XYZ file of C-alpha atoms in Angstrom:
518
model
C 0.000 0.000 0.000
C 1.425 3.429 -0.920
C 2.471 5.507 2.039
C 0.046 8.309 1.117
C -2.962 5.957 0.992
C -1.920 4.319 4.251
C -1.618 7.694 5.952
C -5.078 8.747 4.748
C -6.733 5.592 6.014
C -4.846 5.157 9.272
C -4.209 8.714 10.379
C -5.946 11.509 8.518
C -9.461 10.112 8.173
C -9.829 9.237 11.899
C -8.298 12.612 12.792
C -10.658 14.412 10.420
C -13.591 12.551 11.964
C -12.459 13.676 15.404
C -12.408 17.273 14.177
C -15.957 16.940 12.885
C -17.167 15.510 16.192
C -15.381 18.256 18.104
C -16.896 20.901 15.840
C -20.374 19.447 16.346
C -20.010 19.442 20.140
C -18.705 23.000 20.184
C -21.521 24.174 17.926
C -24.095 22.653 20.238
C -22.577 24.271 23.314
C -21.942 27.793 22.062
C -24.231 30.293 20.423
C -24.140 29.876 16.659
C -21.715 32.293 15.023
C -23.345 34.986 12.967
C -22.926 34.884 9.225
C -22.147 38.599 9.156
C -19.494 39.970 11.508
C -20.927 43.049 13.236
C -19.106 46.345 12.952
C -18.452 47.135 16.614
C -17.443 50.746 17.211
C -14.336 51.241 19.352
C -14.983 51.408 23.091
C -14.316 54.711 24.774
C -11.175 54.691 26.869
C -11.887 55.364 30.535
C -9.257 56.194 33.117
C -10.706 56.865 36.532
C -9.597 59.899 38.504
C -11.525 58.732 41.577
C -9.773 58.827 44.941
C -11.515 57.262 47.977
C -12.202 59.386 51.051
C -9.702 58.151 53.661
C -9.307 60.451 56.654
C -6.319 59.882 58.942
C -8.802 59.419 61.787
C -12.118 57.739 61.107
C -14.981 60.285 60.979
C -17.813 59.930 63.500
C -21.594 60.030 62.996
C -23.715 60.513 66.111
C -27.432 59.705 66.016
C -29.563 61.018 68.870
C -33.177 59.869 68.769
C -35.918 62.126 70.109
C -37.201 59.197 72.183
C -33.783 58.395 73.613
C -34.341 54.718 72.771
C -32.197 52.447 70.592
C -34.884 49.919 69.660
C -35.412 51.454 66.191
C -31.901 50.326 65.180
C -31.778 47.032 67.094
C -35.055 45.094 66.745
C -36.679 45.598 63.283
C -36.739 42.884 60.610
C -37.680 43.536 56.992
C -41.062 42.376 55.714
C -39.377 40.516 52.854
C -37.366 38.358 55.248
C -40.404 37.684 57.427
C -42.352 36.498 54.381
C -39.480 34.212 53.420
C -39.396 32.816 56.937
C -43.078 31.904 56.605
C -42.196 29.678 53.635
C -39.784 27.867 55.966
C -42.518 27.442 58.567
C -41.048 30.114 60.843
C -43.049 32.983 62.311
C -41.109 36.081 63.333
C -42.996 38.807 65.165
C -40.234 41.403 65.117
C -41.526 44.833 64.095
C -40.901 46.093 60.575
C -38.387 48.951 60.195
C -39.736 52.379 61.077
C -38.382 55.914 60.862
C -37.409 57.497 64.165
C -37.023 61.259 64.522
C -33.405 62.058 65.332
C -30.676 64.647 65.398
C -27.557 63.670 63.436
C -24.068 65.103 63.954
C -21.026 64.420 61.785
C -17.424 65.160 62.728
C -14.092 64.477 61.079
C -14.750 66.081 57.698
C -13.801 69.512 56.449
C -16.429 71.012 58.759
C -18.539 69.535 61.541
C -22.311 69.159 61.245
C -24.239 69.443 64.497
C -27.762 68.276 65.398
C -29.198 68.135 61.901
C -32.876 67.082 61.948
C -33.424 63.730 60.264
C -35.274 60.442 60.338
C -33.343 57.174 60.747
C -34.414 53.581 60.234
C -33.050 50.090 59.576
C -32.622 49.415 55.830
C -31.988 46.318 53.711
C -33.449 42.816 53.548
C -31.496 39.776 54.730
C -28.979 42.010 56.500
C -31.759 43.136 58.873
C -31.642 39.648 60.405
C -28.168 40.333 61.837
C -27.586 41.802 65.281
C -25.788 44.816 63.829
C -28.127 46.235 61.186
C -27.632 48.637 58.259
C -29.261 52.057 58.569
C -30.747 54.762 56.399
C -30.609 58.473 57.182
C -33.213 60.802 55.704
C -32.303 64.414 56.463
C -34.984 67.084 56.564
C -32.819 69.226 54.289
C -30.196 68.196 51.748
C -26.724 67.715 53.212
C -23.217 67.090 51.942
C -21.487 64.386 53.984
C -17.697 64.142 54.253
C -17.237 65.487 50.727
C -18.696 62.382 49.097
C -19.797 62.575 45.464
C -17.937 65.825 44.955
C -19.631 67.416 47.953
C -23.116 67.213 46.429
C -26.050 67.557 48.793
C -28.730 64.878 49.218
C -31.343 64.004 51.801
C -30.834 60.231 51.723
C -27.711 58.371 52.842
C -26.985 54.783 53.843
C -24.850 53.151 56.533
C -23.751 49.600 55.666
C -23.093 47.405 58.708
C -20.640 44.911 57.068
C -21.549 42.431 59.825
C -21.123 39.231 57.789
C -17.933 40.474 56.151
C -15.320 40.066 58.867
C -12.733 41.938 56.804
C -15.119 44.931 56.637
C -13.535 45.690 53.260
C -15.633 43.912 50.635
C -18.295 46.552 49.979
C -15.684 49.311 49.796
C -13.401 47.223 47.551
C -16.195 46.379 45.105
C -17.433 49.965 44.976
C -13.866 51.120 44.371
C -13.483 48.613 41.514
C -16.723 49.954 40.069
C -15.272 53.466 40.109
C -12.098 52.226 38.404
C -13.826 50.436 35.538
C -16.966 52.451 34.784
C -17.681 56.128 34.072
C -21.325 55.587 35.061
C -22.768 56.204 38.510
C -21.889 54.123 41.518
C -21.978 55.124 45.165
C -19.144 56.997 46.799
C -18.230 55.805 50.298
C -16.316 56.470 53.525
C -15.661 54.455 56.667
C -17.228 56.009 59.785
C -17.790 55.242 63.447
C -21.418 55.419 64.556
C -22.878 56.242 67.962
C -26.574 55.877 68.758
C -27.784 57.843 71.782
C -24.166 58.106 72.961
C -23.693 54.300 72.741
C -20.892 53.091 70.469
C -22.545 51.227 67.583
C -19.494 50.237 65.563
C -17.839 50.894 62.207
C -20.098 51.452 59.211
C -19.572 52.277 55.555
C -21.280 55.550 54.687
C -22.781 55.244 51.198
C -25.244 56.947 48.927
C -28.858 55.915 48.517
C -29.665 54.074 45.275
C -32.069 56.640 43.872
C -32.941 58.804 40.894
C -31.469 62.229 41.587
C -29.229 64.686 39.779
C -25.700 63.609 40.635
C -26.793 60.021 41.295
C -28.860 58.025 38.805
C -29.705 60.708 36.283
C -32.896 59.758 34.499
C -36.064 61.852 34.319
C -38.316 61.998 37.388
C -42.058 62.421 36.860
C -43.709 65.311 38.637
C -46.670 64.722 40.940
C -49.682 63.217 39.134
C -47.770 62.955 35.849
C -49.554 60.302 33.773
C -47.437 59.896 30.640
C -44.901 57.097 30.239
C -42.103 59.230 28.732
C -40.098 59.425 31.934
C -37.167 57.655 33.590
C -37.195 54.245 35.257
C -34.796 52.711 37.785
C -35.202 48.933 37.937
C -33.725 46.261 40.203
C -33.394 42.574 39.382
C -34.943 41.624 42.695
C -35.679 38.295 44.347
C -37.831 40.130 46.883
C -40.044 41.683 44.183
C -43.143 39.903 45.497
C -43.081 42.167 48.566
C -43.077 45.357 46.479
C -46.038 47.247 45.023
C -44.434 48.346 41.758
C -42.932 45.109 40.553
C -43.267 42.848 37.515
C -41.938 39.663 35.934
C -40.122 38.952 32.679
C -40.978 35.904 30.619
C -37.578 34.557 29.542
C -39.236 32.714 26.634
C -37.099 29.581 26.596
C -33.846 27.930 27.561
C -31.003 30.284 28.505
C -27.459 28.947 28.228
C -24.230 30.054 29.858
C -20.871 30.719 28.187
C -20.184 26.984 27.926
C -23.632 26.136 26.575
C -24.976 24.762 29.856
C -28.648 25.633 30.322
C -30.119 27.132 33.473
C -32.045 24.199 34.891
C -33.610 25.470 38.115
C -36.151 28.196 38.775
C -34.701 31.505 37.605
C -35.565 34.760 39.340
C -37.952 36.504 36.974
C -38.871 39.373 39.307
C -38.039 43.061 38.962
C -38.885 46.057 41.148
C -39.330 49.617 39.922
C -37.219 51.604 42.394
C -37.934 55.045 40.930
C -41.035 57.163 41.359
C -44.225 55.894 39.697
C -47.021 58.457 39.473
C -49.513 56.532 37.345
C -50.347 52.823 36.782
C -49.733 53.329 33.063
C -46.030 53.823 33.799
C -45.762 50.466 35.535
C -47.646 48.749 32.698
C -45.463 50.467 30.112
C -42.100 49.498 31.608
C -43.281 45.939 32.269
C -44.292 45.584 28.625
C -41.124 47.297 27.422
C -38.792 45.058 29.452
C -40.550 41.908 28.247
C -40.318 43.103 24.654
C -36.681 44.081 25.124
C -35.918 40.592 26.374
C -37.660 39.192 23.280
C -35.435 41.383 21.107
C -32.341 39.983 22.877
C -33.471 36.354 23.016
C -34.654 36.240 19.400
C -31.484 37.907 18.121
C -29.088 35.617 19.988
C -30.827 32.246 19.919
C -33.091 32.400 16.887
C -31.307 34.891 14.595
C -34.559 36.785 14.265
C -34.260 40.532 14.521
C -36.920 42.853 15.903
C -37.167 46.568 16.534
C -39.515 48.714 18.606
C -42.232 50.827 17.089
C -42.045 54.595 17.427
C -43.651 54.788 20.896
C -41.860 51.702 22.276
C -45.120 49.870 22.938
C -44.622 47.002 20.496
C -42.234 45.181 18.155
C -41.955 44.712 14.433
C -39.540 42.784 12.262
C -36.323 44.677 11.583
C -35.642 44.515 7.845
C -32.132 46.018 7.682
C -30.493 44.255 10.648
C -28.179 41.282 10.108
C -26.421 40.714 13.453
C -27.400 40.401 17.090
C -24.979 43.208 17.993
C -26.569 45.636 15.526
C -29.993 44.644 16.839
C -29.506 44.931 20.603
C -27.033 47.839 20.573
C -29.932 50.081 19.525
C -31.645 49.487 22.881
C -28.933 48.516 25.404
C -25.917 50.521 26.511
C -23.585 47.604 25.863
C -20.494 49.250 27.325
C -22.321 49.590 30.648
C -23.318 45.908 30.458
C -19.709 44.925 29.735
C -18.592 46.942 32.768
C -21.238 45.305 34.979
C -20.226 41.888 33.682
C -16.511 42.457 34.302
C -17.184 43.780 37.804
C -19.190 40.670 38.635
C -16.508 38.399 37.192
C -13.974 40.105 39.452
C -15.993 40.029 42.681
C -18.023 36.802 42.159
C -21.089 38.057 44.005
C -23.709 35.327 44.699
C -26.392 37.993 45.111
C -26.049 38.559 41.358
C -28.369 35.564 40.877
C -30.938 36.961 43.271
C -31.009 40.753 43.539
C -29.138 44.071 43.538
C -28.439 44.297 39.801
C -29.643 47.795 38.931
C -30.525 49.113 35.484
C -32.217 52.270 34.264
C -33.664 53.807 31.132
C -34.859 57.312 30.260
C -37.747 57.760 27.806
C -38.013 61.534 28.237
C -37.402 63.688 25.142
C -33.792 64.226 26.284
C -33.285 60.606 27.358
C -31.035 58.100 25.611
C -33.812 55.460 25.556
C -31.218 52.748 26.148
C -31.092 50.350 29.082
C -28.011 51.147 31.179
C -26.423 48.995 33.890
C -24.969 51.057 36.752
C -25.292 51.753 40.491
C -23.353 48.645 41.617
C -24.443 47.394 45.031
C -24.390 44.748 47.798
C -21.091 42.882 48.098
C -20.824 41.528 51.651
C -21.215 37.957 50.319
C -18.772 38.484 47.438
C -14.993 38.335 46.918
C -14.602 34.800 48.256
C -16.636 35.304 51.438
C -19.219 32.589 50.732
C -18.945 29.253 48.921
C -18.846 30.865 45.502
C -15.602 30.930 43.520
C -13.770 30.491 46.810
C -10.770 29.148 44.881
C -10.758 32.244 42.599
C -10.861 30.022 39.507
C -12.948 29.997 36.333
C -15.760 32.164 35.073
C -18.469 33.163 37.506
C -21.026 35.617 36.135
C -21.274 33.822 32.765
C -21.389 30.291 34.160
C -24.267 28.294 35.651
C -23.827 28.274 39.418
C -25.470 27.536 42.759
C -28.426 29.440 44.113
C -27.690 32.264 46.555
C -27.818 29.849 49.516
C -25.497 27.338 47.793
C -28.055 24.545 48.096
C -29.054 23.774 44.483
C -26.988 24.186 41.318
C -28.371 25.403 38.015
C -29.083 29.116 38.176
C -27.596 32.387 36.980
C -28.367 35.948 35.976
C -30.094 36.206 32.576
C -28.461 39.531 31.681
C -24.991 38.096 32.283
C -25.825 35.012 30.176
C -27.758 36.304 27.205
C -24.770 37.622 25.222
C -21.979 35.665 26.936
C -21.583 33.151 24.111
C -21.448 35.696 21.303
C -18.095 36.506 19.781
C -18.749 40.235 19.774
C -19.542 40.400 23.511
C -16.420 38.447 24.416
C -14.375 40.698 22.123
C -15.699 43.749 23.983
C -14.904 42.127 27.345
C -11.364 41.179 26.333
C -10.657 44.626 24.885
C -11.916 46.321 28.051
C -9.895 43.973 30.260
C -6.773 44.711 28.245
C -7.265 48.407 29.007
C -7.894 47.751 32.717
C -4.829 45.515 32.908
C -2.706 48.268 31.368
C -3.999 50.665 34.038
C -2.968 48.163 36.727
C -6.242 48.357 38.640
C -5.264 45.312 40.716
C -2.363 47.260 42.246
C -4.590 50.274 42.879
C -7.051 48.063 44.745
C -4.270 46.357 46.707
C -2.855 49.743 47.742
C -6.324 50.900 48.778
C -6.881 47.862 51.016
C -3.462 48.249 52.600
C -4.097 51.948 53.253
C -7.462 51.259 54.891
C -5.977 48.511 57.019
C -3.088 50.688 58.095
C -5.336 53.614 59.026
C -8.265 51.814 60.637
C -7.045 48.506 62.089
C -7.760 49.677 65.647
C -11.224 50.923 64.669
C -12.036 47.553 63.106
C -10.791 45.746 66.227
C -13.010 47.957 68.373
C -16.002 47.058 66.211
C -15.240 43.353 66.684
C -15.018 43.823 70.448
C -18.407 45.579 70.390
C -20.251 42.935 68.362
C -18.207 39.769 69.000
C -19.152 38.503 65.542
C -15.978 36.709 64.367
C -15.518 32.972 64.837
C -16.741 29.612 63.547
C -19.233 29.400 66.419
C -20.889 32.753 65.637
C -24.432 32.883 64.170
C -23.463 34.140 60.717
C -20.500 31.818 60.201
C -22.631 29.096 58.575
C -22.971 31.325 55.481
C -19.230 31.585 54.896
C -16.743 29.435 53.005
C -14.090 27.560 54.994
C -11.326 30.055 54.205
C -13.430 32.914 55.594
C -14.812 30.920 58.483
C -11.403 30.014 59.934
C -10.247 33.643 60.205
C -9.781 34.576 63.851
C -9.973 38.366 63.520
C -10.490 41.219 61.088
C -6.805 41.404 60.119
C -6.739 37.712 59.123
C -9.918 38.170 57.100
C -8.376 41.170 55.330
C -5.284 39.114 54.435
C -7.484 36.335 53.047
C -9.376 38.900 50.954
C -6.126 40.273 49.533
C -4.860 36.791 48.658
C -8.181 35.920 47.022
C -8.158 39.083 44.919
C -4.582 38.524 43.814
C -5.476 35.060 42.516
C -8.694 36.305 40.944
C -6.958 38.991 38.878
C -4.386 36.453 37.676
C -7.169 34.084 36.682
C -8.999 36.726 34.661
C -5.724 37.658 32.973
C -5.362 34.000 31.997
C -8.911 33.837 30.663
C -9.030 37.154 28.804
C -5.493 38.262 27.958
C -4.175 34.979 26.598
C -6.560 35.235 23.635
C -5.225 38.578 22.476
């Protein structure tokens, strides 16, 4: 037998068959490549000039209630958590959070604020079940606090308790990353000590309220009794939507697959809450219809290669005749750079709440509005960055891969907005290009320096907080939520070192995943 014929029969043909099988498997797992390569405009370069507010001595916020009692910050439990407890067969008769009239003083900034009239209450959902609870301050008049957000004045501010995060650095680290990667809005922050009626209440992270306001989330706000739908909407992907008045569901239409082609197999959170002002039922009906139609645009473009566009008043869809790629289709209605930024942030921090809540998006239909869905206002990271049993080894994809539910009990869920474009070549190209820019700016070193600075300045303050709440240790009530590496930490300093080690490995892993291809 001639050598050439022998080679074809013994070597090439089996090898060629293997290639065909491999191609078939890959085609089944990934989204089908588009016949026409989309023309993706270059992404705008963004270099953050943000510098966190780190005073040499931690500023102090003093809350003095008119009643002189501390029960308004110690006993409430959110209605959402109580309703969840009922599904577990547990009845909790704790009162719901209420506003207490107070005087608030702030010291340690450029100028002291003394006895400002305000209302204060417990805020949040699951975090209200902890002994140390997050708080919300609603001033009677707008106030600037510690120079945050360029010194802008607002009535509403938040105090995050960081009770489950023994490092007390995860929320601040994630918010800082958000500032480094995205030009869109995310909360400014500062570490503060809090006293309630002269009693030391611990270290908190002062943050901004997630709300539609000039200088925060800048979409149109309807005036009182405004009935038209051409206004702005702030929306949260929200597992607690069933407890909210202005909420809705999205029909995801069919199977959603992750980056590797694995379908979401368990119940997927389909609930959304309108967090902005609604002045007429028509507005709720409009945004519910719009979001369902927008999802149809995305789903049909990616999975079915059918392209739709909205009619002139955004109330319905029609077939798009001059569109030939999913990118060209969805880029008309989604701010894709903001989605890329949200995706990258969630791949860095690996936040399990991503599958449940706290993913914020907004859209402005006013005459001046962009009429594109934007992803911004990053939030809620006390479970992230290796704190719970999610990506504890820092390896692999997270946001674009099917994972466990938020309680790490059943596998097969994910966030639909992180999945829908994950398998497309154009989305991955945008992610890799953005990561290349972030790598060149050395954001990992900036974050490491920030954590070291905070630890150097405030180690004694953190230790004092631990002494006040005695919340660190494997035998403590919240420890069951944490991964082993977090759970074995004996103090705040050890937890901070674990966080730094986790982040170092995570950045190296994302470099491996996204830089090696370029």
